[in-house]
Short mmCIF file of C-alpha atoms and ligand atoms in Angstrom, two decimals:
data_model
loop_
_atom_site.label_atom_id
_atom_site.label_comp_id
_atom_site.label_asym_id
_atom_site.label_seq_id
_atom_site.Cartn_x
_atom_site.Cartn_y
_atom_site.Cartn_z
CA MET A 76 51.73 -134.98 112.09
CA LYS A 77 51.96 -132.14 114.68
CA LEU A 78 53.44 -128.82 113.36
CA ASN A 79 56.34 -128.88 115.96
CA ALA A 80 57.46 -132.35 114.89
CA MET A 81 57.33 -131.31 111.24
CA LEU A 82 59.36 -128.35 111.97
CA LEU A 83 61.95 -130.51 113.80
CA VAL A 84 62.18 -132.98 110.84
CA LEU A 85 62.43 -130.04 108.41
CA GLY A 86 65.24 -128.51 110.67
CA ALA A 87 67.09 -131.59 110.75
CA ALA A 88 66.80 -132.21 106.92
CA LEU A 89 67.98 -128.65 106.31
CA SER A 90 71.12 -128.95 108.54
CA ILE A 91 72.00 -132.36 107.02
CA ASN A 92 71.75 -130.78 103.72
CA ALA A 93 73.80 -127.76 104.72
CA TYR A 94 76.45 -130.20 106.21
CA ALA A 95 76.51 -132.22 102.92
CA GLN A 96 77.03 -129.05 100.96
CA ALA A 97 79.71 -127.29 102.99
CA PRO A 98 82.93 -129.19 102.33
CA ILE A 99 84.97 -130.28 105.45
CA VAL A 100 88.04 -128.17 105.52
CA ILE A 101 91.45 -129.50 106.60
CA LYS A 102 93.97 -126.74 107.00
CA PHE A 103 97.37 -128.38 106.42
CA SER A 104 100.13 -126.16 107.71
CA HIS A 105 103.95 -126.82 107.51
CA VAL A 106 107.26 -124.87 107.47
CA VAL A 107 109.12 -126.04 104.48
CA ALA A 108 109.02 -125.18 100.79
CA THR A 109 106.45 -127.00 98.52
CA ASP A 110 109.49 -128.42 96.28
CA THR A 111 110.70 -130.72 99.15
CA PRO A 112 109.55 -134.26 100.17
CA LYS A 113 107.15 -133.03 102.76
CA GLY A 114 105.86 -130.18 100.57
CA GLN A 115 105.09 -132.44 97.60
CA ALA A 116 103.54 -135.08 99.70
CA ALA A 117 101.14 -132.59 101.25
CA GLU A 118 100.02 -131.55 97.88
CA ARG A 119 99.69 -135.15 96.88
CA PHE A 120 97.50 -135.87 99.98
CA LYS A 121 95.31 -132.93 98.97
CA GLN A 122 94.73 -134.33 95.60
CA LEU A 123 94.06 -137.91 96.76
CA ALA A 124 91.91 -136.70 99.59
CA GLU A 125 89.74 -134.41 97.58
CA LYS A 126 89.28 -136.98 94.88
CA ALA A 127 88.51 -139.91 97.19
CA THR A 128 85.82 -137.78 99.00
CA ASN A 129 84.30 -136.29 95.90
CA GLY A 130 84.94 -132.97 97.15
CA ARG A 131 83.15 -133.53 100.46
CA VAL A 132 86.69 -132.68 101.97
CA LYS A 133 88.87 -129.63 100.96
CA VAL A 134 92.56 -129.52 102.02
CA GLU A 135 94.22 -126.10 102.09
CA VAL A 136 97.91 -126.47 102.26
CA TYR A 137 99.98 -123.62 103.82
CA PRO A 138 103.80 -124.26 103.24
CA ASN A 139 106.78 -122.07 104.37
CA SER A 140 105.41 -121.10 107.75
CA GLN A 141 102.82 -118.91 105.98
CA LEU A 142 100.37 -119.65 108.89
CA TYR A 143 102.49 -120.65 111.77
CA LYS A 144 106.06 -121.18 112.63
CA ASP A 145 107.44 -124.27 114.29
CA LYS A 146 106.26 -123.78 117.93
CA GLU A 147 103.10 -122.03 117.06
CA GLU A 148 101.90 -124.63 114.69
CA LEU A 149 101.73 -127.39 117.42
CA GLU A 150 99.62 -124.97 119.64
CA ALA A 151 97.45 -124.05 116.76
CA LEU A 152 96.78 -127.87 116.08
CA GLN A 153 95.81 -128.51 119.85
CA LEU A 154 93.44 -125.43 119.58
CA GLY A 155 91.87 -126.66 116.44
CA ALA A 156 92.92 -123.48 114.35
CA VAL A 157 94.56 -125.96 111.91
CA GLN A 158 93.67 -129.50 111.49
CA MET A 159 96.75 -131.21 110.10
CA LEU A 160 100.53 -130.80 110.51
CA ALA A 161 103.74 -132.73 109.72
CA PRO A 162 106.28 -131.40 112.20
CA SER A 163 109.85 -132.75 112.37
CA LEU A 164 110.26 -135.51 114.95
CA ALA A 165 112.78 -133.12 116.64
CA LYS A 166 109.88 -130.74 117.60
CA PHE A 167 107.83 -133.01 119.92
CA GLY A 168 109.98 -132.33 123.14
CA PRO A 169 108.25 -129.12 124.03
CA LEU A 170 105.05 -130.79 123.72
CA GLY A 171 106.22 -133.08 126.54
CA VAL A 172 106.56 -136.20 124.38
CA LYS A 173 110.41 -136.31 124.73
CA GLU A 174 110.75 -140.02 123.46
CA PHE A 175 110.47 -138.47 119.83
CA GLU A 176 113.85 -137.03 120.38
CA ALA A 177 115.23 -140.62 120.01
CA PHE A 178 115.14 -139.95 116.31
CA ASP A 179 117.77 -137.28 116.73
CA LEU A 180 120.25 -139.33 118.40
CA PRO A 181 123.61 -139.47 116.22
CA TYR A 182 124.13 -142.55 114.16
CA ILE A 183 121.00 -144.38 115.58
CA PHE A 184 119.91 -145.39 112.15
CA PRO A 185 122.58 -147.00 110.06
CA SER A 186 120.27 -147.17 106.98
CA LYS A 187 116.66 -146.20 105.74
CA THR A 188 115.73 -149.89 106.18
CA ALA A 189 116.75 -149.56 109.81
CA LEU A 190 114.65 -146.46 110.08
CA TYR A 191 111.53 -148.08 108.51
CA ASN A 192 111.80 -151.09 110.77
CA VAL A 193 111.24 -148.52 113.70
CA THR A 194 108.73 -146.12 112.15
CA GLU A 195 106.62 -148.95 110.38
CA GLY A 196 106.92 -151.26 113.55
CA GLU A 197 105.56 -151.48 117.12
CA ILE A 198 107.96 -148.55 118.19
CA GLY A 199 106.53 -146.23 115.75
CA LYS A 200 103.01 -147.12 116.63
CA GLY A 201 103.70 -146.74 120.25
CA LEU A 202 105.21 -143.37 119.84
CA LEU A 203 102.22 -142.06 117.89
CA LYS A 204 99.93 -143.32 120.55
CA LYS A 205 101.84 -141.11 123.08
CA LEU A 206 100.41 -137.98 121.21
CA GLU A 207 96.61 -138.78 122.11
CA PRO A 208 96.60 -137.54 125.52
CA LYS A 209 97.83 -134.23 124.01
CA GLY A 210 94.58 -134.13 121.85
CA ILE A 211 96.51 -135.25 118.83
CA THR A 212 96.24 -138.33 116.53
CA GLY A 213 99.30 -139.52 114.73
CA LEU A 214 98.52 -140.81 111.19
CA ALA A 215 101.84 -141.63 109.59
CA PHE A 216 105.72 -141.12 109.53
CA TRP A 217 107.01 -139.13 106.56
CA ASP A 218 110.66 -139.30 105.54
CA ASN A 219 113.16 -136.64 104.70
CA GLY A 220 116.76 -137.80 105.14
CA PHE A 221 120.15 -137.92 106.78
CA LYS A 222 121.68 -134.61 107.58
CA VAL A 223 124.66 -132.69 106.45
CA MET A 224 126.52 -129.96 108.42
CA SER A 225 127.33 -126.51 106.98
CA ALA A 226 129.22 -123.43 108.03
CA ASN A 227 131.48 -120.79 106.60
CA LYS A 228 134.65 -122.77 107.61
CA PRO A 229 135.43 -126.35 106.65
CA LEU A 230 133.93 -128.72 109.22
CA HIS A 231 136.13 -131.83 108.63
CA SER A 232 137.39 -132.68 112.05
CA VAL A 233 135.52 -132.38 115.62
CA ALA A 234 137.97 -129.68 116.42
CA ASP A 235 136.62 -127.53 113.57
CA PHE A 236 133.34 -127.15 115.52
CA LYS A 237 134.97 -125.42 118.51
CA GLY A 238 133.06 -122.07 119.32
CA GLN A 239 130.78 -122.33 116.23
CA LYS A 240 127.30 -121.03 116.88
CA MET A 241 125.12 -123.90 115.26
CA ARG A 242 121.40 -123.51 114.72
CA ILE A 243 119.36 -126.54 115.83
CA GLN A 244 115.77 -127.60 116.09
CA SER A 245 114.04 -127.39 119.48
CA SER A 246 115.56 -130.82 120.72
CA LYS A 247 117.73 -131.46 123.85
CA VAL A 248 119.37 -134.36 121.93
CA LEU A 249 120.54 -131.97 119.24
CA ASP A 250 121.68 -129.47 121.91
CA ALA A 251 123.81 -132.42 123.49
CA GLN A 252 125.09 -133.38 120.03
CA MET A 253 126.39 -129.99 119.18
CA ARG A 254 127.98 -129.51 122.68
CA ALA A 255 129.55 -133.01 122.21
CA LEU A 256 131.32 -131.51 119.14
CA GLY A 257 132.44 -128.32 121.07
CA ALA A 258 129.88 -126.10 119.20
CA ASN A 259 127.32 -123.54 120.83
CA PRO A 260 123.73 -124.87 119.95
CA GLN A 261 121.17 -122.20 119.09
CA VAL A 262 117.46 -123.05 118.72
CA LEU A 263 115.86 -121.08 116.03
CA ALA A 264 112.57 -121.29 114.11
CA PHE A 265 113.14 -122.84 110.68
CA SER A 266 111.82 -119.84 108.91
CA GLU A 267 114.51 -117.68 110.64
CA VAL A 268 117.60 -119.82 109.67
CA TYR A 269 118.34 -118.22 106.31
CA GLN A 270 118.51 -114.75 107.89
CA ALA A 271 120.46 -115.87 110.93
CA LEU A 272 123.12 -117.44 108.61
CA GLN A 273 123.23 -114.46 106.33
CA THR A 274 123.74 -111.94 109.31
CA GLY A 275 126.03 -114.17 111.40
CA VAL A 276 123.59 -114.57 114.21
CA VAL A 277 124.56 -118.24 113.87
CA ASP A 278 127.75 -119.56 111.90
CA GLY A 279 126.16 -122.88 110.80
CA THR A 280 123.47 -125.45 110.92
CA GLU A 281 122.49 -129.05 109.99
CA ASN A 282 119.68 -130.35 107.86
CA PRO A 283 118.95 -132.71 104.83
CA PRO A 284 120.19 -131.21 101.59
CA SER A 285 116.61 -130.75 100.29
CA ASN A 286 115.85 -128.27 103.17
CA MET A 287 119.26 -126.56 102.74
CA TYR A 288 118.90 -126.03 99.02
CA THR A 289 115.10 -125.01 99.06
CA GLN A 290 115.86 -122.44 101.72
CA LYS A 291 118.83 -121.19 99.86
CA MET A 292 121.05 -121.69 102.95
CA HIS A 293 123.88 -122.82 100.60
CA GLU A 294 124.03 -119.20 99.31
CA VAL A 295 125.08 -118.07 102.68
CA GLN A 296 127.24 -121.20 103.64
CA LYS A 297 130.70 -121.58 102.03
CA HIS A 298 131.21 -125.27 103.38
CA VAL A 299 129.04 -128.39 103.52
CA THR A 300 130.16 -131.68 105.01
CA VAL A 301 128.34 -134.82 103.98
CA SER A 302 128.40 -136.40 107.41
CA ASN A 303 124.89 -138.29 107.53
CA HIS A 304 125.49 -138.09 111.35
CA GLY A 305 121.73 -137.85 112.13
CA TYR A 306 118.29 -138.16 110.69
CA LEU A 307 115.48 -135.74 110.10
CA GLY A 308 111.85 -137.17 109.60
CA TYR A 309 108.28 -136.18 110.25
CA ALA A 310 105.07 -137.40 112.04
CA VAL A 311 101.87 -136.46 110.23
CA ILE A 312 99.33 -135.45 112.81
CA VAL A 313 95.93 -134.27 113.21
CA ASN A 314 93.65 -132.61 115.81
CA LYS A 315 92.13 -135.66 117.61
CA LYS A 316 88.73 -134.20 118.30
CA PHE A 317 88.46 -133.12 114.56
CA TRP A 318 89.47 -136.61 113.44
CA ASP A 319 87.15 -138.55 115.81
CA GLY A 320 84.35 -136.23 114.70
CA LEU A 321 84.48 -137.05 110.97
CA PRO A 322 81.96 -139.33 109.48
CA ALA A 323 83.33 -142.86 109.24
CA ASP A 324 83.39 -142.97 105.46
CA ILE A 325 85.29 -139.83 105.17
CA ARG A 326 87.81 -140.95 107.67
CA ALA A 327 88.23 -144.18 105.93
CA ALA A 328 88.92 -142.35 102.64
CA LEU A 329 91.30 -139.84 104.32
CA ASP A 330 93.27 -142.93 105.98
CA LYS A 331 93.64 -144.42 102.55
CA ALA A 332 94.63 -141.11 100.95
CA MET A 333 97.31 -140.63 103.73
CA LYS A 334 98.62 -144.28 103.14
CA ASP A 335 99.06 -143.54 99.44
CA ALA A 336 100.63 -140.05 99.97
CA THR A 337 103.07 -141.67 102.48
CA THR A 338 104.15 -144.19 99.96
CA PHE A 339 104.68 -141.46 97.46
CA GLU A 340 106.52 -139.42 100.05
CA LYS A 341 108.94 -142.17 101.04
CA ALA A 342 109.59 -142.90 97.30
CA ILE A 343 110.80 -139.37 96.57
CA ALA A 344 112.64 -138.42 99.80
CA GLN A 345 116.08 -139.79 98.95
CA ARG A 346 115.88 -138.75 95.27
CA ASP A 347 115.03 -135.21 96.36
CA ASN A 348 118.02 -135.06 98.62
CA ASP A 349 120.43 -136.48 96.04
CA MET A 350 119.05 -133.90 93.54
CA ALA A 351 119.39 -131.07 96.02
CA LEU A 352 122.97 -131.94 97.01
CA ASP A 353 123.78 -131.89 93.27
CA ALA A 354 122.09 -128.56 92.71
CA ILE A 355 124.11 -127.14 95.60
CA LYS A 356 127.29 -128.40 93.97
CA LYS A 357 126.25 -126.91 90.62
CA ALA A 358 125.45 -123.62 92.14
CA GLY A 359 129.19 -123.38 92.84
CA LYS A 360 129.01 -121.21 95.94
CA THR A 361 129.58 -124.11 98.37
CA GLU A 362 132.48 -126.51 98.84
CA ILE A 363 131.03 -129.91 99.40
CA TYR A 364 133.14 -132.28 101.46
CA THR A 365 132.59 -135.98 102.32
CA LEU A 366 134.18 -137.19 105.46
CA SER A 367 137.01 -139.72 105.24
CA VAL A 368 136.61 -142.99 106.95
CA LYS A 369 139.11 -141.83 109.68
CA GLU A 370 137.14 -138.52 110.20
CA GLN A 371 133.84 -140.45 110.42
CA ALA A 372 135.48 -142.58 113.12
CA GLU A 373 136.43 -139.45 115.03
CA TRP A 374 132.96 -137.93 114.75
CA ARG A 375 131.35 -141.20 115.96
CA LYS A 376 133.74 -141.32 118.95
CA ALA A 377 132.66 -137.80 119.86
CA LEU A 378 128.85 -138.37 119.16
CA LEU A 379 127.95 -141.97 120.09
CA PRO A 380 128.14 -141.00 123.94
CA VAL A 381 125.10 -138.80 123.46
CA GLN A 382 123.08 -141.85 123.24
CA LYS A 383 124.13 -142.90 126.84
CA ASP A 384 123.70 -139.20 128.17
CA MET A 385 120.27 -139.14 126.87
CA GLU A 386 119.10 -142.28 128.68
CA GLY A 387 117.64 -140.25 131.42
CA ARG A 388 115.51 -138.10 129.04
CA ILE A 389 114.49 -140.66 126.43
CA ARG A 390 114.55 -143.82 128.53
CA LYS A 391 117.16 -146.46 128.23
CA ASP A 392 114.77 -149.33 127.20
CA LEU A 393 113.48 -147.14 124.22
CA ILE A 394 117.06 -146.54 122.91
CA SER A 395 118.11 -150.18 123.24
CA ALA A 396 114.76 -151.16 121.58
CA ILE A 397 115.38 -148.90 118.67
CA ASN A 398 119.14 -150.02 118.41
CA LYS A 399 117.86 -153.66 118.26
CA GLU A 400 115.25 -152.95 115.78
CA ALA A 401 117.67 -150.91 113.56
CA ALA A 402 120.23 -153.73 113.73
CA LYS A 403 117.79 -156.34 112.18
C1 LMR B 646 113.99 -127.69 110.72
O1 LMR B 646 113.44 -127.00 111.45
O2 LMR B 646 115.22 -127.61 110.36
C2 LMR B 646 113.25 -128.86 109.96
O3 LMR B 646 112.53 -129.48 110.92
C3 LMR B 646 112.27 -128.21 109.03
C4 LMR B 646 111.35 -129.28 108.34
O4 LMR B 646 110.20 -129.38 108.76
O5 LMR B 646 111.91 -130.08 107.73
#
């Protein structure tokens, strides 16, 4: 065999061997604490993925905005600086996929079953597909929960919101929601919320209890209203080029690990939020108030029109398709 050909074969063998030795690294960045539904599921995915691939894949989880804050993390994913994220569904608008803000519409999901009808059905699949032109592949929907409102004054009636500066995620629907209540919406990165509440840059905010408790927001908020007026959940996404470039057996093993981590995540989400609300109560620094039936009706009257107002942005047919699916 000619020397050149032998060198070529040797070179190829060496690089295959080098490739086989160096694990494929998945940097999984997110903005919440580890002891949250998303934080725990990211760790679970790490364990499952590394086990299923016999160490050929190494998952590095970076919680608490250690690597990137909200806006930056999506840019970093598109650039391939990180391989995996699980941003809130409220944060896809700036990426140009406004339809994801449908998940922010007040009272659009009467229950978790209604939510899963949408995320696990054709609507969910269709929404994830819309990410591909952005160089992103959607793998799964992860759950957090229904949101509570908080401030340093009681928020019982709609009138209580008047003039309150309320922190929101970067969603036009949430902006409209707060304005419909008479409040002033302020978009802030998640990692900046605690300090903004502490210093009075904002008066209040909304989030599921697990985020409120693990970020210690309750320590700087005297009042929480259990309103369940809206939902917060996630899409687990990867850099498309990275994902398509994986060996087929590795991708199949990661898909399975993601499915199992997703089942785990959905199983702990409600439990974690219930435990967090209890812990906020036990901490004794925050008054927990649950809306009366009459007050709920007043909030609904003020907030349901947001669905109509957002038809231009989110598409009327999508909103009615979600309402139909959620009503099943
Ligand atoms: C927020 O910014 O309030 C949430 O999206 C944070 C998260 O990822 O749960």
